CSV table of C-alpha atoms in Angstrom, one decimal:
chain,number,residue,atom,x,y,z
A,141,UNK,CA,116.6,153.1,66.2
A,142,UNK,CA,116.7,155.1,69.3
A,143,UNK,CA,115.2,152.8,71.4
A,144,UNK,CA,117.6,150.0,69.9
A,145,UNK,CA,120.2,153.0,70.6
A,146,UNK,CA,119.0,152.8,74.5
A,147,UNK,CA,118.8,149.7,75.0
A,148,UNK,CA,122.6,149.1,73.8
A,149,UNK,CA,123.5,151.9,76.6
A,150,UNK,CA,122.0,150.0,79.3
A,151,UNK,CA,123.2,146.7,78.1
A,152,UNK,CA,127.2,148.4,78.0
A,153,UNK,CA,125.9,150.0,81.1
A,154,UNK,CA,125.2,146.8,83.2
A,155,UNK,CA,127.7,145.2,81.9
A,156,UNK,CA,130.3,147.7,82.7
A,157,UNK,CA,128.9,148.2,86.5
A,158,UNK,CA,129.2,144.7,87.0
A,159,UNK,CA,131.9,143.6,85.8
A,160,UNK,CA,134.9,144.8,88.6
A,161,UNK,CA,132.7,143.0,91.4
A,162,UNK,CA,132.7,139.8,89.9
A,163,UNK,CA,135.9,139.8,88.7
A,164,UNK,CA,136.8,140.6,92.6
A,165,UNK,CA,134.5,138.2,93.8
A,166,UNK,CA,136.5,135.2,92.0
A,167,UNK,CA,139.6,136.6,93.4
A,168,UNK,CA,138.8,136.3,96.3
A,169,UNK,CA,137.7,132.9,95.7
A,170,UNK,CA,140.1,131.5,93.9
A,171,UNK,CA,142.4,132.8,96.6
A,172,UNK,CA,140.2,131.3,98.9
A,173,UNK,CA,140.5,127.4,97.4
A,174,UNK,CA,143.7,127.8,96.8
A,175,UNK,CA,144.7,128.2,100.2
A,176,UNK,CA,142.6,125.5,101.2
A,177,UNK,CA,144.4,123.2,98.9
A,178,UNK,CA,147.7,124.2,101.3
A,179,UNK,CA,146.3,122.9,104.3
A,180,UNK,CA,147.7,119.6,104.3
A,181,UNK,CA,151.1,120.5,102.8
A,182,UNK,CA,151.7,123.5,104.1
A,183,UNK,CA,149.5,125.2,107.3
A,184,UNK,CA,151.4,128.1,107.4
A,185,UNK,CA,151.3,129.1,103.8
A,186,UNK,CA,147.8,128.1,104.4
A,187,UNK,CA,147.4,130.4,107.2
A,188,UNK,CA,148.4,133.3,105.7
A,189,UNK,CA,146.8,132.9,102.5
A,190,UNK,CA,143.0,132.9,104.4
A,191,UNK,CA,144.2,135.9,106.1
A,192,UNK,CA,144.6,137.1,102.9
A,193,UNK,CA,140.7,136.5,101.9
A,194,UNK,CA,139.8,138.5,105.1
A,195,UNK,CA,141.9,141.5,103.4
A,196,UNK,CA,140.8,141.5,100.1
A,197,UNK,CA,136.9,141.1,101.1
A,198,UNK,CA,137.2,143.9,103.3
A,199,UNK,CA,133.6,143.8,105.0
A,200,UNK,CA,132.3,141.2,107.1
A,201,UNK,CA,131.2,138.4,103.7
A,202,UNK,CA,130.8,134.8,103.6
A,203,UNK,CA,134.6,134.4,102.0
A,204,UNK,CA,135.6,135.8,105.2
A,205,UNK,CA,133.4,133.7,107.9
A,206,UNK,CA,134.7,130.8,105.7
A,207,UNK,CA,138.4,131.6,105.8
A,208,UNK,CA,138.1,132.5,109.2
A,209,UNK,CA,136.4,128.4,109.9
A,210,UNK,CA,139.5,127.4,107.7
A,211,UNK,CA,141.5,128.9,109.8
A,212,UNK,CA,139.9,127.9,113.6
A,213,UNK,CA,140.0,124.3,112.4
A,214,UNK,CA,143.8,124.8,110.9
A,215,UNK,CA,144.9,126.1,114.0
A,216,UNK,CA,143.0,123.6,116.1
A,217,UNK,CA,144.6,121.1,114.4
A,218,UNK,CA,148.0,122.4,114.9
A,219,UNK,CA,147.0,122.6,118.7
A,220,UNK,CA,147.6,126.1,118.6
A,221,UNK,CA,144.7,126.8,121.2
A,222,UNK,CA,145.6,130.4,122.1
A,223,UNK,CA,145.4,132.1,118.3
A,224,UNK,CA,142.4,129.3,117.8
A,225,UNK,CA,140.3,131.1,120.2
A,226,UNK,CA,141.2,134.4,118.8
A,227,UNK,CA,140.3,133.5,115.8
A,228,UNK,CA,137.0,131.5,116.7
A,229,UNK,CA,136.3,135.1,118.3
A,230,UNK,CA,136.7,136.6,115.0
A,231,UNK,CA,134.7,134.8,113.1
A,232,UNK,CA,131.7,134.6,115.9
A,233,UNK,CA,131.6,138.6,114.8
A,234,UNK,CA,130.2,137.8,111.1
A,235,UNK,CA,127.2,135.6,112.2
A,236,UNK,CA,124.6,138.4,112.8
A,237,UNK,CA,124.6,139.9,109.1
A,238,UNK,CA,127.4,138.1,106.9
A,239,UNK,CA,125.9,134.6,106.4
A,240,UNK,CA,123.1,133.1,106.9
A,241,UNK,CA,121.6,131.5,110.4
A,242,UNK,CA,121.5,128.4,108.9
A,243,UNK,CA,124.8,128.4,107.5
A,244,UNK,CA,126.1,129.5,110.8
A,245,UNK,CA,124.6,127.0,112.9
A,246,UNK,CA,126.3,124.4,110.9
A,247,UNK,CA,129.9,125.6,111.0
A,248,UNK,CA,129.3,126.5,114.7
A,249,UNK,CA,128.3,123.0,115.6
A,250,UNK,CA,131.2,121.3,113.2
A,251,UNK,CA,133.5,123.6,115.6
A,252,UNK,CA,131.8,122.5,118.8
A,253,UNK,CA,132.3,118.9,118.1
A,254,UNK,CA,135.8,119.0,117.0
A,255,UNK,CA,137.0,121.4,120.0
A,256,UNK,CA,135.1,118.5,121.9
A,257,UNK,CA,137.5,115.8,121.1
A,258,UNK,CA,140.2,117.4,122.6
A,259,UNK,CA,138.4,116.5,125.9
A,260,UNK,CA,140.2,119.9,127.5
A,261,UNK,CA,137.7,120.9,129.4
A,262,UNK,CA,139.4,123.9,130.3
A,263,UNK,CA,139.6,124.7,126.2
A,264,UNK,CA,135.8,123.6,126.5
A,265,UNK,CA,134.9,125.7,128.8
A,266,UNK,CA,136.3,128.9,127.3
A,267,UNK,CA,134.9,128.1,123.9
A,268,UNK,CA,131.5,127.3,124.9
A,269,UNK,CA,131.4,130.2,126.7
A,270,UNK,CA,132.4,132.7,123.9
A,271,UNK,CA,130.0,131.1,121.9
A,272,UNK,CA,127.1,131.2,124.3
A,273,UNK,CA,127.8,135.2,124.5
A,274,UNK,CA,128.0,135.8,120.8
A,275,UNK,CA,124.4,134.0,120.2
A,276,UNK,CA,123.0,135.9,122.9
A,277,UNK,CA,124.4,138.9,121.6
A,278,UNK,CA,122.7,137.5,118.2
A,279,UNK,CA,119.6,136.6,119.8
A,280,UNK,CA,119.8,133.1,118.4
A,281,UNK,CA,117.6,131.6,121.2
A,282,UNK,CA,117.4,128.4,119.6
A,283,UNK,CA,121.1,127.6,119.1
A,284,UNK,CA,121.8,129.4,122.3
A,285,UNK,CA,119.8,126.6,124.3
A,286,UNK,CA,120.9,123.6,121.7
A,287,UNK,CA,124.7,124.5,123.0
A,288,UNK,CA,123.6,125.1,126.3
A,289,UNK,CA,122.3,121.6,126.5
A,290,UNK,CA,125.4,120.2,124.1
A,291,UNK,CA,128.0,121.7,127.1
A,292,UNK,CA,125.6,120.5,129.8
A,293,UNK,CA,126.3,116.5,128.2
A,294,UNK,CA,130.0,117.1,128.5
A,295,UNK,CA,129.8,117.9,131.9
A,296,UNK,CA,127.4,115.0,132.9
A,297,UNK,CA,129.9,112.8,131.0
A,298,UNK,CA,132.8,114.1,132.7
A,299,UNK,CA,131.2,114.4,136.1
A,300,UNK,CA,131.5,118.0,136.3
A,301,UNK,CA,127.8,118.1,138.3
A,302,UNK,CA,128.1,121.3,140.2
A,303,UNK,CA,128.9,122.8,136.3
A,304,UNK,CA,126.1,120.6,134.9
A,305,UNK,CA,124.1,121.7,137.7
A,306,UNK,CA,124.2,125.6,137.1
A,307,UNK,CA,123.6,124.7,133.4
A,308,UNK,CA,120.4,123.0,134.1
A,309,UNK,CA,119.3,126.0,136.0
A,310,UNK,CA,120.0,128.3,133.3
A,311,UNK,CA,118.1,125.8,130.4
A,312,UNK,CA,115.1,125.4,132.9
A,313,UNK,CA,114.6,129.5,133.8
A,314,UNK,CA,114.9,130.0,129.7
A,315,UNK,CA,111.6,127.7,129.6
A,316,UNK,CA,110.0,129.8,132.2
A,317,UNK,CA,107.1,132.2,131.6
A,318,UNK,CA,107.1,135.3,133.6
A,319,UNK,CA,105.1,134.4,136.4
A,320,UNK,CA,108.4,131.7,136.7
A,321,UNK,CA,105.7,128.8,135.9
A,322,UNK,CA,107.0,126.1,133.2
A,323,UNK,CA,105.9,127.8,129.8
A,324,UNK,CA,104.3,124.9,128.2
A,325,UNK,CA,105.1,126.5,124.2
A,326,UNK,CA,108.2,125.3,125.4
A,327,UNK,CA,107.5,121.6,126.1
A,328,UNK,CA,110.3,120.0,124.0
A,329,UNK,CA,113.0,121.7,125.5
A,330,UNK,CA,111.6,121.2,129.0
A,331,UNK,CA,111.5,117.5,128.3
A,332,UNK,CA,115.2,118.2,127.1
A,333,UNK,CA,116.7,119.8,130.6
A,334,UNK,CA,114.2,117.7,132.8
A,335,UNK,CA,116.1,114.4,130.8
A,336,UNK,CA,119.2,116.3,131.6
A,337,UNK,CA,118.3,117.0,135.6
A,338,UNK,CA,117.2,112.7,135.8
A,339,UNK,CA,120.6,111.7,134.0
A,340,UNK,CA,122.4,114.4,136.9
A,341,UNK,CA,120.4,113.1,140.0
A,342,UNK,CA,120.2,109.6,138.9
A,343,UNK,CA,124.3,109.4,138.8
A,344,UNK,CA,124.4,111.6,142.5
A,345,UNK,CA,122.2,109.3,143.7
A,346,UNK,CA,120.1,112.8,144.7
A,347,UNK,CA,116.3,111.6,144.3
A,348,UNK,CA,115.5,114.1,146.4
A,349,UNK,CA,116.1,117.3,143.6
A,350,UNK,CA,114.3,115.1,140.9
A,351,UNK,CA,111.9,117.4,138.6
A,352,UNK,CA,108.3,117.1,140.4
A,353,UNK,CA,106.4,114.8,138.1
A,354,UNK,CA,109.3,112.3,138.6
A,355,UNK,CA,108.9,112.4,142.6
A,356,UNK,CA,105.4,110.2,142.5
A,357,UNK,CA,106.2,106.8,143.8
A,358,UNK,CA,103.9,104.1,143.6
């Protein structure tokens, strides 16, 4: 009976512990989807309502980073750059510990491509760049180079080669060992900037900076 009697207590006892943070947890998401179900009939009711996830979930949680992607798209949308790149600032501040890399890559690139059909470079430009520093600040090598390389197609397609060409720099000394020799572990992405460097002295007719094993002529 008394062990019957103890394990009622810790069954009351769980129960009892848990029972507030879940019942905050679907708050916050209800709150969460039903600002998202404003978006199209009402941004700024919309707006304010994801602001309002950030408040309830206090710390730096995945409601947040999401509300805060609702929101950098929302305001994107609208074409309301400056308060955009606030808030893509914002949200860049929960991807070392709130969510998961993965998770993070994926909204980061959905971002990057959208803010890239806006073909503002100068808008470009300042969001690449926020996003470059936040990874490295992250030490998310890998999606740090796969942007690098992303930015350094928009400038080859826009024929910003001085820009492209500074990129390229940056990608190649990434893939150097110390000695400043090509680190071979790091053959695909070499592959990835020397493809970059052809594309750039291929269209400025410059044969002459072409990556060494390219400079053999028959």
């Amino acid at each position: 009976r008394a062990g019957r009697a103890m394990g009622d207590d810790e069954d009351y006892g769980f129960e009892y512990s848990d029972e507030e943070p879940e019942e905050e947890d679907v708050n916050i998401e209800n709150q969460y989807y039903n600002s998202k179900g404003l978006v199209d009939s009402d941004a700024d009711e919309a707006l304010a309502g994801f602001r309002e996830v950030l408040r309830m979930e206090g710390d730096k949680g995945e409601w947040g980073f999401k509300a805060l992607k609702q929101i950098v798209q929302l305001q994107l949308k609208l074409k309301n750059y400056p308060s955009m790149l606030e808030s893509y600032r914002e949200m860049l501040t929960y991807i070392k510990s709130a969510v998961t890399r993965n998770y993070s890559e994926k909204v980061i690139n959905k971002i990057l491509d959208l803010i890239s059909t806006t073909n503002d470079m100068s808008l470009l430009h300042n969001v690449y760049g926020t996003t470059l520093d936040a990874l490295k600040q992250a030490n998310n090598e890998r999606l740090w180079f796969k942007t690098n390389l992303k930015l350094g197609k928009l400038y080859y397609d826009s024929g910003e080669y001085s820009r492209l060409a500074a990129i390229i720099a940056e990608l190649h000394k990434s893939c150097q060992a110390e000695d400043g020799s090509d680190n071979q572990r790091k053959g695909t992405q070499l592959l990835e900037v020397y493809a970059l460097e052809i594309q750039m002295c291929t269209a400025t007719k410059n044969t002459k900076r072409l990556p060494q094993p390219y400079k053999k002529g028959p």
